[in-house]
mmCIF file of C-alpha atoms in Angstrom:
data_model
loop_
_atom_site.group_PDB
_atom_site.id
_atom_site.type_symbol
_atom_site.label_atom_id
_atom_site.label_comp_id
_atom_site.label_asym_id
_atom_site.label_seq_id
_atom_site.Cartn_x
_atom_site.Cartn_y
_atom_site.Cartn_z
ATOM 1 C CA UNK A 1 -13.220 20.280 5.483
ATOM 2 C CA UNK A 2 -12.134 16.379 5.739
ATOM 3 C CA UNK A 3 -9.865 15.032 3.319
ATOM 4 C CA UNK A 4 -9.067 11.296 3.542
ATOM 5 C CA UNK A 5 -5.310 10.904 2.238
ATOM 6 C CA UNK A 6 -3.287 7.400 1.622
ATOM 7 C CA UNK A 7 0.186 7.406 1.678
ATOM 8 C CA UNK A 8 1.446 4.906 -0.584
ATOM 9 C CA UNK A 9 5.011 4.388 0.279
ATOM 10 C CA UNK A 10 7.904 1.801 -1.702
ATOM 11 C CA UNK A 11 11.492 1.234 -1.437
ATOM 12 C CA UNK A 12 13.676 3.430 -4.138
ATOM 13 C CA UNK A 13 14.840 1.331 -7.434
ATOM 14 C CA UNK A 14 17.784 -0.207 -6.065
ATOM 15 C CA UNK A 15 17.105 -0.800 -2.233
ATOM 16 C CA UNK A 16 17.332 -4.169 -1.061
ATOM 17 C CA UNK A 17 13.631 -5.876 -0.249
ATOM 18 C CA UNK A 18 14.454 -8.639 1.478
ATOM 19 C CA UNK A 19 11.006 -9.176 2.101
ATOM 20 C CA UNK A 20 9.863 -9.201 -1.431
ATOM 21 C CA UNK A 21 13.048 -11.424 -1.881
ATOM 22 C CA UNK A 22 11.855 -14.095 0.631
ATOM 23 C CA UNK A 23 8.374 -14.250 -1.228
ATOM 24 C CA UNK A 24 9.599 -15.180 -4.348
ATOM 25 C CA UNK A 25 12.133 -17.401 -3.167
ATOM 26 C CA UNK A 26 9.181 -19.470 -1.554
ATOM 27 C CA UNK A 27 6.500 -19.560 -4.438
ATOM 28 C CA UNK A 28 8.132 -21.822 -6.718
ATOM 29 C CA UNK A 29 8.337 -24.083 -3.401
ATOM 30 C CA UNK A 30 4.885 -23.658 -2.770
ATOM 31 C CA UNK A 31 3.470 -24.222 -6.314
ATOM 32 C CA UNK A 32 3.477 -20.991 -7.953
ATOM 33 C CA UNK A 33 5.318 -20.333 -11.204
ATOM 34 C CA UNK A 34 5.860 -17.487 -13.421
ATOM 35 C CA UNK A 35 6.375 -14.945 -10.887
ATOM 36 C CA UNK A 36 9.162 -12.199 -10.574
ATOM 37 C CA UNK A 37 9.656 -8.868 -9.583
ATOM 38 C CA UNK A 38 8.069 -9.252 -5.878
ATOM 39 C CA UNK A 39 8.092 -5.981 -4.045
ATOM 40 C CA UNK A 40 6.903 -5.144 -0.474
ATOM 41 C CA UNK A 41 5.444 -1.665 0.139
ATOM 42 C CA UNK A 42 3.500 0.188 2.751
ATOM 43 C CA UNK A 43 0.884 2.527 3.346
ATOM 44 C CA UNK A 44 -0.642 4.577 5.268
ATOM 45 C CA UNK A 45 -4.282 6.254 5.253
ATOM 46 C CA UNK A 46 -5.650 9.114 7.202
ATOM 47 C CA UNK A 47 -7.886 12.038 7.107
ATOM 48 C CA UNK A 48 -6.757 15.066 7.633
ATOM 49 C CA UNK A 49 -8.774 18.294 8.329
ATOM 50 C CA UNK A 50 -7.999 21.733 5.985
ATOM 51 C CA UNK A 51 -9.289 24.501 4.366
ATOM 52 C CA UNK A 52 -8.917 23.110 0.654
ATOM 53 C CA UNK A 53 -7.873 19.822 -1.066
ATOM 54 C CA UNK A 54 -4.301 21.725 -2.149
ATOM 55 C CA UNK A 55 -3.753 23.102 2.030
ATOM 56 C CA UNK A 56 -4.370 19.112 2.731
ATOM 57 C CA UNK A 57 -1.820 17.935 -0.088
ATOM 58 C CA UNK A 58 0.805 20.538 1.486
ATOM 59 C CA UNK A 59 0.311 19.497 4.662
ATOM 60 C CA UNK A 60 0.390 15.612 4.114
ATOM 61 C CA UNK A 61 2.997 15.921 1.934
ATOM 62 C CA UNK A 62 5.219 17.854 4.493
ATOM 63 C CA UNK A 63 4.176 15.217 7.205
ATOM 64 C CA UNK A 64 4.854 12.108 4.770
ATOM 65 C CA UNK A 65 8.427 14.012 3.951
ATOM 66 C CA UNK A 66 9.129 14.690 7.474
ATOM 67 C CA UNK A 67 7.668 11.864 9.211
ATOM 68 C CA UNK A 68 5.900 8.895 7.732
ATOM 69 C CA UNK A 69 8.899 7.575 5.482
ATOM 70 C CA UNK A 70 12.687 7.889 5.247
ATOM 71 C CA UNK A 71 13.256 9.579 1.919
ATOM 72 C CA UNK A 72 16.670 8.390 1.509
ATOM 73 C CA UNK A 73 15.312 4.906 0.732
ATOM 74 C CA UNK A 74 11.748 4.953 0.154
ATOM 75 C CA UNK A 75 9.505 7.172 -2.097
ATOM 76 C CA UNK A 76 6.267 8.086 -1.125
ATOM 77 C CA UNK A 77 2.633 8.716 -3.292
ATOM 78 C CA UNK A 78 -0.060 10.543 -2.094
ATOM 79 C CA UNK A 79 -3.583 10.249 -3.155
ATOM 80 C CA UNK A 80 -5.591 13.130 -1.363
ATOM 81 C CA UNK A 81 -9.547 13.080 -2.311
ATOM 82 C CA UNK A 82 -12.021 15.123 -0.228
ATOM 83 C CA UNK A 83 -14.901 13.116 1.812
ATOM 84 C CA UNK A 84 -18.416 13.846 1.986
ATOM 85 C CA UNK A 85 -19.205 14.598 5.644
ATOM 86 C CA UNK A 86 -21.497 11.260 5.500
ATOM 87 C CA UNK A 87 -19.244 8.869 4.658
ATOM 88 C CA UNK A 88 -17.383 9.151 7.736
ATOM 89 C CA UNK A 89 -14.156 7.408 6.801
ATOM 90 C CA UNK B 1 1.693 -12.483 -21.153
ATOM 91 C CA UNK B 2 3.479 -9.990 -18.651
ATOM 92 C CA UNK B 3 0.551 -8.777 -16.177
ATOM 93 C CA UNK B 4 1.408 -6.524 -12.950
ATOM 94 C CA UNK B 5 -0.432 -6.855 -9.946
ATOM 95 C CA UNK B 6 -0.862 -4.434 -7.069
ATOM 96 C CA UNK B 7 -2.313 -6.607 -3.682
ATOM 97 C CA UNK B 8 -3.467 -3.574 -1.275
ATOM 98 C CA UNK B 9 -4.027 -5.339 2.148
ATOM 99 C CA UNK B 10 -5.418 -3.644 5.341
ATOM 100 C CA UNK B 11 -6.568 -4.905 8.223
ATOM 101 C CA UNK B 12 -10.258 -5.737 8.506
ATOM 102 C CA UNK B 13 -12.158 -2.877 10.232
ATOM 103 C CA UNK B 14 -12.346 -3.973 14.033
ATOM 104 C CA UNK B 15 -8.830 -4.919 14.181
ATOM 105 C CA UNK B 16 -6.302 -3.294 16.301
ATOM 106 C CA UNK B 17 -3.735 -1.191 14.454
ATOM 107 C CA UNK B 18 -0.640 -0.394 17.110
ATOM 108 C CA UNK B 19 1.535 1.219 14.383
ATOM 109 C CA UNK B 20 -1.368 3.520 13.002
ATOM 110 C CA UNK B 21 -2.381 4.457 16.711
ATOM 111 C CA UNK B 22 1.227 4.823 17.564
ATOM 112 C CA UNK B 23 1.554 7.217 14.541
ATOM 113 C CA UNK B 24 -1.551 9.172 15.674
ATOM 114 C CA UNK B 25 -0.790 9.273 19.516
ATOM 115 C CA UNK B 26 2.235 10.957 18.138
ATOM 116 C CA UNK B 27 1.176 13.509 15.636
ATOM 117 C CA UNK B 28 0.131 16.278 18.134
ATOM 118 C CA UNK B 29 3.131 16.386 20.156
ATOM 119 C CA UNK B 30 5.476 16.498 16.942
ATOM 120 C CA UNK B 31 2.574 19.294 15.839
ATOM 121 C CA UNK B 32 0.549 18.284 13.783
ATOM 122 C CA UNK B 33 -3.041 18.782 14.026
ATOM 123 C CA UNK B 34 -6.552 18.119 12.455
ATOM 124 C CA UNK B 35 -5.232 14.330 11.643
ATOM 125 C CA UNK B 36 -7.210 11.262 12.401
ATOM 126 C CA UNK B 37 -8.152 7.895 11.707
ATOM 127 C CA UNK B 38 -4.359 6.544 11.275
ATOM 128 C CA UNK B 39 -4.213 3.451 9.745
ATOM 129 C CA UNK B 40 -1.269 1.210 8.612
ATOM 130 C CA UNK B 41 -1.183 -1.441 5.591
ATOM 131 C CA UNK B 42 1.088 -3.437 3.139
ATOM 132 C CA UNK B 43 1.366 -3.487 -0.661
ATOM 133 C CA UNK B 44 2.970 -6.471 -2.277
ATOM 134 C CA UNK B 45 3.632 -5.441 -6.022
ATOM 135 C CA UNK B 46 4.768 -8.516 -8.773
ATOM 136 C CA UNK B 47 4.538 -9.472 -12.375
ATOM 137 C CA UNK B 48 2.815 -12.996 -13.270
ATOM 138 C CA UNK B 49 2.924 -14.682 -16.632
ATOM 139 C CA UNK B 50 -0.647 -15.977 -17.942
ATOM 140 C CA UNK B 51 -2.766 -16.293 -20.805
ATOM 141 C CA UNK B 52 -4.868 -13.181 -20.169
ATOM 142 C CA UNK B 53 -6.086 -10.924 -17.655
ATOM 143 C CA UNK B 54 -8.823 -13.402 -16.084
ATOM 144 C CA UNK B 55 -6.015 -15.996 -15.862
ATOM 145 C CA UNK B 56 -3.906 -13.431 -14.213
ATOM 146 C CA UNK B 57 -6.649 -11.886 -11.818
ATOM 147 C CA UNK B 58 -7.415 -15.826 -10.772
ATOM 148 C CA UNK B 59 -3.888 -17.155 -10.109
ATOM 149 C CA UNK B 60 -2.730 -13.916 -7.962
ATOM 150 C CA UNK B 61 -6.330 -13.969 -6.445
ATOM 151 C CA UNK B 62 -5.601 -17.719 -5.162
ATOM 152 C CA UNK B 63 -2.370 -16.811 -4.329
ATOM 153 C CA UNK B 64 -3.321 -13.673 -1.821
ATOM 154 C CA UNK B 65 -5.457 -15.781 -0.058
ATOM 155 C CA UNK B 66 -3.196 -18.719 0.606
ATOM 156 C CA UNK B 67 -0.634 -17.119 0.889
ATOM 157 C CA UNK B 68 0.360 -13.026 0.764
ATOM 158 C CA UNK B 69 -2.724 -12.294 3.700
ATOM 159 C CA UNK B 70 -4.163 -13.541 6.754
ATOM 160 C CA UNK B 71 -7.811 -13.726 5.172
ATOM 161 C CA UNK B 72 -8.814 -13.826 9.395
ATOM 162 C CA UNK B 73 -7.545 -10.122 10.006
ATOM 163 C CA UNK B 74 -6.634 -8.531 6.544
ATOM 164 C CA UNK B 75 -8.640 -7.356 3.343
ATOM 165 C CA UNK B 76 -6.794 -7.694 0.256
ATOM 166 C CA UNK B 77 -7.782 -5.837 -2.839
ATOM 167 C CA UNK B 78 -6.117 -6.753 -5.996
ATOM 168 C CA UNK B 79 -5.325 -4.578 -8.944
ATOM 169 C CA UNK B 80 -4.287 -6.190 -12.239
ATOM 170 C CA UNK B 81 -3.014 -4.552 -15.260
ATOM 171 C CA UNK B 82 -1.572 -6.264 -17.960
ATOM 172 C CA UNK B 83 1.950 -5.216 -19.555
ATOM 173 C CA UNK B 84 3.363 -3.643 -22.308
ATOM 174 C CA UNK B 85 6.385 -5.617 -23.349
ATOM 175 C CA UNK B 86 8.965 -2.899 -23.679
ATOM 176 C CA UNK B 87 8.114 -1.090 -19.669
ATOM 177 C CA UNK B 88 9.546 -3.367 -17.680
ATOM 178 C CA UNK B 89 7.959 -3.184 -14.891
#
């Protein structure tokens, strides 16, 4: 069985974004007032193929843990939802 | 009013995605299996002060455009929720 899974990773409270830092240094520049609190994330979406929708949480959990993000810095979300075999992604 | 907004880009079906295929080409020889369809995007999370949450949804909507995405290769799909005063964030 297919499940489609996204990843939804952001730094830990604390971590520098100096990404999210540059944005909202610009948008007062730019026009844009009454913003704060600008964070950059990532994620990442795939389907993965397994028995049940808890066997596909284990194993995209282990792989997001082991692989996909550094858990020293960053903390990850999963959402795992099975697909119909139609929709195709 | 305190409204948080959650932009979810990824790039427009079509366009090539070197870190997702990188990920996948990668997957089987670290061994995992049964995972496809890698795909890599961005989140940009932020708070923006309006009158309510049409104002909101407008002025971050005009901002993602201009600004947070490249409207040419990226989707952008916005989230607003508005605030209570005591969370935060």
């Amino acid at each position: 069985m297919q499940f489609s899974v996204l990843v939804d990773i952001r730094l830990r409270g604390g971590i520098s974004d100096p990404a999210g830092a540059t944005i909202e240094r610009a948008l007062p520049v730019l026009g844009y007032e009454g913003i704060a609190g600008v964070t950059v994330g990532k994620t990442i979406r795939f389907t993965i193929e397994a028995a049940d929708a808890e066997a596909a949480r284990v194993a995209a959990a282990e792989l997001t843990e082991s692989f996909l993000t550094n858990p020293v810095i960053e903390d990850a979300e999963l959402t795992v939802e099975a697909m119909s075999p139609e929709s195709g992604r």
